[in-house]
């Protein structure tokens, strides 16, 4: 799971322009990085241009997903991630970043702003923090813990079933149990066999 780009844009009437952006292009070769970064900026601007105010969308581009959020005040955010990254976490990140940006940067600066003139520095830290969605997002962390618990529980149930199979052998070989107790065990086992745990 990886985030490649986090951008804040302004959806102006004639054009969309980039206000701030952070990129993680370290997984690309050194000679491709500037081209990849330019393509991410172009894609982000194009997606915001084609999205209406007050909309959220996820757009697939090759093996990447571009998640866009355009607010009704024309402030927009785009996250470019791989296919495995959870979309819910991307939209949570966008909401957080856009809210923070709108409180730190005056609205009057949005239409005329550029990456050089806007003084907002939170994108790089958010892009770094959200590389691991389980650490950055509480819901993802809880879900991961539930999944781990489910695996542990499943393994425990399997080991109990294996032990149950061995118990059959022990009951049949037992000299301590009487014939009636063995018959009771076999009857109970047959009746419970319809309700096996998967």
C-alpha angles and dihedrals in degrees: 000000000000142000115213105176142015116187138177115205139174117229100216124185098257101020144009116236134191117247101177137347141180125199137193105197096150091116091063125078116270093250093051098049100089092046092048091049092050091049091051090052091048092048092048092051093047094050093049090047091054095044123086125232113275094025137127125196145160117220123193117220113177106301093343134086120214113203115197133188119185113187124211089251089062094251109133138187132198130193120191113201140155121268094262097058111103111251092212090061090049092055091046088053092048093050091050095047095045092048092049093045093050091053095047101041121055114244091229088066095056100081095046099031128115133185090264096051101039113089103210120122106174100098099080093052092047092049090051095044095048095051086097106045092193092060096041101041122054094206092054090049092052091046091051091050091049091050091050091048090050091053092048091048091048091050091048091051091050091052090049091051090050089050089049091057090053089048089062090059092047093050093051092048095043118117093188095063117078125228091258093053091049090050090049091051092050092048092048091047091052093049092048094047091080090064102053118163115243 
